[in-house]
XYZ file of N, CA, C and O in Angstrom:
440
model
N 0.823 -1.196 0.000
C 0.000 0.000 0.000
C 0.863 1.255 0.000
O 0.526 2.228 -0.625
N 1.985 1.212 0.704
C 2.866 2.367 0.798
C 3.397 2.777 -0.574
O 3.522 3.957 -0.868
N 3.670 1.802 -1.443
C 4.144 2.095 -2.790
C 3.109 2.851 -3.603
O 3.429 3.744 -4.374
N 1.849 2.499 -3.436
C 0.769 3.166 -4.160
C 0.631 4.618 -3.700
O 0.423 5.514 -4.506
N 0.775 4.839 -2.394
C 0.705 6.197 -1.853
C 1.830 7.043 -2.430
O 1.617 8.184 -2.837
N 3.033 6.482 -2.487
C 4.173 7.211 -3.064
C 3.947 7.516 -4.539
O 4.300 8.587 -5.017
N 3.358 6.556 -5.265
C 3.099 6.748 -6.688
C 2.096 7.888 -6.896
O 2.275 8.732 -7.774
N 1.055 7.932 -6.075
C 0.059 9.001 -6.178
C 0.700 10.347 -5.847
O 0.463 11.346 -6.525
N 1.538 10.378 -4.817
C 2.222 11.620 -4.440
C 3.154 12.080 -5.552
O 3.230 13.272 -5.857
N 3.869 11.141 -6.170
C 4.763 11.490 -7.279
C 3.973 12.051 -8.455
O 4.375 13.037 -9.064
N 2.841 11.425 -8.774
C 2.011 11.897 -9.880
C 1.498 13.299 -9.601
O 1.544 14.171 -10.472
N 1.043 13.537 -8.387
C 0.547 14.864 -8.015
C 1.662 15.902 -8.121
O 1.434 17.019 -8.589
N 2.864 15.538 -7.721
C 4.006 16.451 -7.786
C 4.331 16.808 -9.239
O 4.582 17.971 -9.563
N 4.295 15.815 -10.112
C 4.584 16.059 -11.526
C 3.497 16.946 -12.140
O 3.801 17.903 -12.857
N 2.230 16.662 -11.842
C 1.138 17.482 -12.385
C 1.221 18.917 -11.881
O 0.975 19.864 -12.634
N 1.590 19.086 -10.626
C 1.742 20.429 -10.058
C 2.865 21.180 -10.785
O 2.732 22.350 -11.134
N 3.959 20.489 -11.055
C 5.094 21.096 -11.764
C 4.700 21.484 -13.182
O 5.004 22.592 -13.638
N 4.021 20.581 -13.884
C 3.592 20.875 -15.251
C 2.654 22.078 -15.250
O 2.804 22.997 -16.065
N 1.693 22.082 -14.329
C 0.729 23.194 -14.255
C 1.446 24.520 -14.037
O 1.173 25.514 -14.723
N 2.375 24.512 -13.097
C 3.132 25.734 -12.796
C 3.944 26.186 -14.000
O 3.973 27.373 -14.334
N 4.594 25.250 -14.674
C 5.445 25.602 -15.813
C 4.648 26.074 -17.024
O 5.067 26.992 -17.722
N 3.505 25.439 -17.285
C 2.670 25.869 -18.413
C 2.157 27.284 -18.157
O 2.246 28.159 -19.024
N 1.631 27.512 -16.959
C 1.096 28.838 -16.639
C 2.195 29.902 -16.718
O 1.992 30.966 -17.307
N 3.356 29.621 -16.154
C 4.459 30.592 -16.167
C 4.896 30.900 -17.599
O 5.120 32.063 -17.951
N 5.004 29.869 -18.430
C 5.417 30.083 -19.826
C 4.356 30.864 -20.582
O 4.679 31.742 -21.395
N 3.092 30.573 -20.317
C 2.002 31.299 -20.985
C 2.021 32.775 -20.603
O 1.915 33.652 -21.467
N 2.205 33.047 -19.323
C 2.249 34.441 -18.848
C 3.467 35.156 -19.417
O 3.365 36.299 -19.872
N 4.637 34.481 -19.427
C 5.849 35.085 -20.009
C 5.643 35.440 -21.481
O 6.156 36.434 -21.966
N 4.884 34.585 -22.184
C 4.631 34.828 -23.604
C 3.480 35.820 -23.819
O 3.131 36.118 -24.967
N 2.917 36.304 -22.736
C 1.800 37.259 -22.778
C 0.613 36.710 -23.569
O 0.005 37.416 -24.382
N 0.298 35.441 -23.330
C -0.823 34.792 -24.005
C -1.951 34.545 -23.016
O -1.712 34.143 -21.877
N -3.157 34.744 -23.483
C -4.316 34.358 -22.672
C -4.497 32.848 -22.815
O -3.923 32.213 -23.712
N -5.310 32.280 -21.943
C -5.604 30.853 -22.080
C -6.285 30.586 -23.415
O -5.985 29.591 -24.082
N -7.181 31.480 -23.830
C -7.882 31.305 -25.106
C -6.907 31.318 -26.280
O -7.023 30.507 -27.206
N -5.929 32.222 -26.244
C -4.963 32.305 -27.343
C -4.042 31.092 -27.371
O -3.750 30.549 -28.438
N -3.573 30.653 -26.205
C -2.726 29.451 -26.175
C -3.525 28.242 -26.633
O -3.014 27.396 -27.363
N -4.781 28.185 -26.249
C -5.653 27.104 -26.693
C -5.759 27.083 -28.215
O -5.637 26.040 -28.853
N -5.974 28.243 -28.788
C -6.090 28.355 -30.247
C -4.796 27.946 -30.937
O -4.799 27.154 -31.868
N -3.670 28.474 -30.455
C -2.373 28.187 -31.087
C -1.959 26.725 -30.948
O -1.318 26.178 -31.845
N -2.290 26.124 -29.823
C -1.854 24.747 -29.565
C -2.860 23.704 -30.025
O -2.545 22.522 -30.089
N -4.079 24.146 -30.341
C -5.177 23.245 -30.692
C -5.500 22.292 -29.534
O -5.870 21.139 -29.733
N -5.327 22.798 -28.324
C -5.732 22.096 -27.104
C -6.944 22.861 -26.596
O -6.914 24.095 -26.536
N -8.013 22.154 -26.248
C -9.226 22.864 -25.832
C -8.950 23.745 -24.615
O -8.092 23.433 -23.782
N -9.689 24.830 -24.533
C -9.513 25.746 -23.415
C -9.830 25.038 -22.106
O -9.157 25.249 -21.097
N -10.837 24.175 -22.103
C -11.186 23.416 -20.901
C -10.037 22.537 -20.421
O -9.753 22.458 -19.226
N -9.349 21.900 -21.370
C -8.194 21.073 -21.017
C -7.077 21.930 -20.451
O -6.435 21.567 -19.461
N -6.843 23.072 -21.063
C -5.799 23.975 -20.601
C -6.111 24.511 -19.206
O -5.242 24.536 -18.333
N -7.357 24.925 -18.988
C -7.764 25.425 -17.672
C -7.593 24.331 -16.623
O -7.041 24.564 -15.543
N -8.036 23.115 -16.944
C -7.896 21.992 -16.005
C -6.424 21.727 -15.703
O -6.046 21.524 -14.542
N -5.590 21.750 -16.733
C -4.165 21.500 -16.541
C -3.540 22.554 -15.635
O -2.816 22.219 -14.693
N -3.837 23.814 -15.888
C -3.272 24.889 -15.065
C -3.804 24.854 -13.631
O -3.173 25.391 -12.726
N -4.949 24.207 -13.432
C -5.514 24.060 -12.084
C -5.181 22.707 -11.470
O -5.819 22.288 -10.508
N -4.188 22.034 -12.042
C -3.687 20.753 -11.542
C -4.761 19.670 -11.505
O -4.815 18.857 -10.599
N -5.623 19.680 -12.502
C -6.658 18.662 -12.620
C -6.437 17.916 -13.927
O -5.877 18.449 -14.873
N -6.898 16.699 -13.972
C -6.751 15.916 -15.189
C -5.371 15.287 -15.276
O -4.562 15.358 -14.355
N -5.127 14.658 -16.395
C -3.873 13.961 -16.628
C -3.530 14.160 -18.104
O -3.992 13.411 -18.954
N -2.747 15.184 -18.433
C -2.503 15.506 -19.841
C -1.739 14.405 -20.560
O -0.838 13.787 -19.998
N -2.117 14.183 -21.797
C -1.410 13.192 -22.612
C -0.099 13.796 -23.109
O 0.096 15.017 -23.069
N 0.751 12.941 -23.603
C 2.002 13.415 -24.189
C 1.704 14.318 -25.381
O 2.354 15.347 -25.565
N 0.704 13.961 -26.171
C 0.332 14.779 -27.329
C -0.062 16.192 -26.890
O 0.314 17.177 -27.531
N -0.807 16.300 -25.796
C -1.207 17.610 -25.271
C 0.019 18.415 -24.862
O 0.139 19.596 -25.183
N 0.949 17.765 -24.155
C 2.159 18.461 -23.725
C 3.001 18.904 -24.917
O 3.567 20.003 -24.907
N 3.073 18.075 -25.941
C 3.834 18.433 -27.144
C 3.200 19.643 -27.828
O 3.898 20.590 -28.218
N 1.878 19.652 -27.955
C 1.198 20.780 -28.601
C 1.401 22.075 -27.824
O 1.655 23.128 -28.404
N 1.279 21.981 -26.499
C 1.473 23.178 -25.672
C 2.914 23.673 -25.764
O 3.157 24.868 -25.924
N 3.857 22.754 -25.662
C 5.272 23.143 -25.741
C 5.580 23.797 -27.082
O 6.250 24.835 -27.141
N 5.078 23.207 -28.160
C 5.305 23.785 -29.490
C 4.725 25.194 -29.585
O 5.382 26.108 -30.094
N 3.513 25.370 -29.092
C 2.870 26.682 -29.165
C 3.594 27.717 -28.310
O 3.564 28.906 -28.616
N 4.254 27.259 -27.256
C 4.991 28.161 -26.375
C 6.450 28.325 -26.799
O 7.202 29.081 -26.189
N 6.862 27.592 -27.835
C 8.242 27.671 -28.309
C 9.226 27.012 -27.360
O 10.376 27.436 -27.247
N 8.770 25.959 -26.683
C 9.601 25.255 -25.698
C 9.727 23.785 -26.045
O 8.936 23.248 -26.817
N 10.692 23.145 -25.431
C 10.779 21.689 -25.488
C 9.847 21.129 -24.414
O 9.607 21.778 -23.392
N 9.330 19.942 -24.629
C 8.458 19.316 -23.635
C 9.186 19.207 -22.301
O 8.588 19.392 -21.235
N 10.474 18.968 -22.346
C 11.247 18.839 -21.100
C 11.181 20.101 -20.250
O 11.260 20.030 -19.024
N 10.996 21.256 -20.883
C 10.880 22.506 -20.124
C 9.602 22.524 -19.295
O 9.571 23.112 -18.210
N 8.560 21.851 -19.771
C 7.311 21.781 -19.003
C 7.442 20.833 -17.824
O 6.701 20.931 -16.857
N 8.384 19.906 -17.912
C 8.597 18.921 -16.842
C 9.701 19.346 -15.881
O 9.898 18.703 -14.852
N 10.414 20.385 -16.210
C 11.554 20.814 -15.404
C 11.126 21.086 -13.976
O 10.176 21.804 -13.720
N 11.838 20.468 -13.049
C 11.533 20.648 -11.638
C 10.756 19.492 -11.054
O 10.635 19.373 -9.849
N 10.217 18.605 -11.910
C 9.477 17.440 -11.404
C 10.468 16.427 -10.860
O 11.497 16.175 -11.462
N 10.147 15.877 -9.722
C 11.059 14.915 -9.102
C 10.346 13.623 -8.756
O 10.412 13.154 -7.632
N 9.671 13.050 -9.706
C 8.995 11.777 -9.453
C 9.969 10.637 -9.670
O 10.915 10.757 -10.436
N 9.729 9.533 -9.022
C 10.564 8.347 -9.188
C 10.094 7.552 -10.380
O 9.671 6.421 -10.235
N 10.145 8.142 -11.554
C 9.575 7.546 -12.743
C 10.146 6.215 -13.171
O 9.520 5.498 -13.908
N 11.324 5.844 -12.709
C 11.900 4.582 -13.146
C 11.538 3.436 -12.211
O 11.940 2.309 -12.439
N 10.782 3.702 -11.161
C 10.345 2.642 -10.266
C 11.385 2.230 -9.237
O 11.201 1.254 -8.536
N 12.485 2.949 -9.155
C 13.508 2.624 -8.167
C 13.323 3.490 -6.940
O 12.874 4.612 -7.031
N 13.697 2.956 -5.798
C 13.709 3.781 -4.607
C 15.065 4.455 -4.517
O 16.002 4.085 -5.223
N 15.188 5.399 -3.665
C 16.426 6.172 -3.551
C 17.634 5.295 -3.231
O 18.728 5.543 -3.682
N 17.444 4.238 -2.461
C 18.570 3.408 -2.024
C 18.770 2.159 -2.873
O 19.600 1.331 -2.553
N 17.997 2.000 -3.923
C 18.124 0.827 -4.774
C 19.014 1.169 -5.956
O 18.709 2.097 -6.701
N 20.106 0.446 -6.148
C 20.978 0.748 -7.289
C 20.302 0.392 -8.604
O 19.454 -0.487 -8.659
N 20.664 1.102 -9.640
C 20.127 0.814 -10.970
C 20.649 -0.535 -11.427
O 21.796 -0.896 -11.170
N 19.790 -1.282 -12.105
C 20.194 -2.580 -12.617
C 20.825 -2.383 -13.974
O 20.311 -1.649 -14.815
N 21.969 -2.974 -14.162
C 22.665 -2.851 -15.442
C 21.928 -3.678 -16.488
O 21.618 -4.835 -16.271
N 21.652 -3.064 -17.612
C 20.965 -3.760 -18.684
C 21.906 -3.829 -19.865
O 22.393 -2.819 -20.348
N 22.181 -5.014 -20.295
C 23.075 -5.230 -21.411
C 23.030 -6.683 -21.814
O 22.252 -7.465 -21.275
N 23.869 -7.096 -22.728
C 23.849 -8.476 -23.223
C 23.941 -9.516 -22.114
O 23.318 -10.559 -22.196
N 24.718 -9.210 -21.064
C 24.854 -10.199 -19.993
C 23.530 -10.425 -19.258
O 23.296 -11.482 -18.695
N 22.641 -9.460 -19.269
C 21.366 -9.634 -18.584
C 20.345 -10.360 -19.457
O 19.286 -10.728 -18.989
N 20.672 -10.581 -20.732
C 19.734 -11.257 -21.618
C 19.849 -12.770 -21.533
O 18.977 -13.483 -21.975
N 20.958 -13.247 -20.991
C 21.141 -14.691 -20.866
C 20.264 -15.233 -19.747
O 20.158 -14.595 -18.697
N 19.636 -16.392 -19.955
C 18.835 -16.948 -18.858
C 19.730 -17.324 -17.680
O 20.848 -17.800 -17.859
N 19.250 -17.071 -16.492
C 20.029 -17.408 -15.308
C 19.697 -18.826 -14.864
O 18.688 -19.398 -15.266
N 20.554 -19.383 -14.010
C 20.355 -20.743 -13.526
C 19.116 -20.832 -12.654
O 18.430 -21.831 -12.643
N 18.830 -19.794 -11.911
C 17.633 -19.811 -11.068
C 16.739 -18.636 -11.437
O 17.228 -17.582 -11.856
N 15.439 -18.794 -11.263
C 14.541 -17.694 -11.620
C 14.728 -16.520 -10.661
O 15.150 -16.716 -9.515
N 14.459 -15.326 -11.118
C 14.621 -14.147 -10.255
C 13.648 -14.198 -9.077
O 12.551 -14.732 -9.193
N 14.067 -13.652 -7.971
C 13.220 -13.584 -6.799
C 12.354 -12.344 -6.911
O 12.856 -11.253 -7.177
N 11.081 -12.516 -6.736
C 10.159 -11.383 -6.865
C 9.593 -11.004 -5.530
O 9.357 -11.735 -4.664
């Protein structure tokens, strides 16, 4: 259960970061929500929800918004600190390469 709580918290943190970054970029560009909606072809309702940290924007939505704002999608994610790779802070990354493709003598412990 604790893992699910962390996942929800991470998702909320990422959405909050995206909302903050989209709004800040829109204001810097001196665009209204209606104008950014028109330029990005993202509905105004979706944009309003996103800026209010509601909903779950698709990658396509983020790409359209970033393009309309003259930014890379990564700029909208800047500052997000979710554990997107599924590792905990103290778990080392698993090396992935040809040696990991060979079957092992015993099945992995899950």
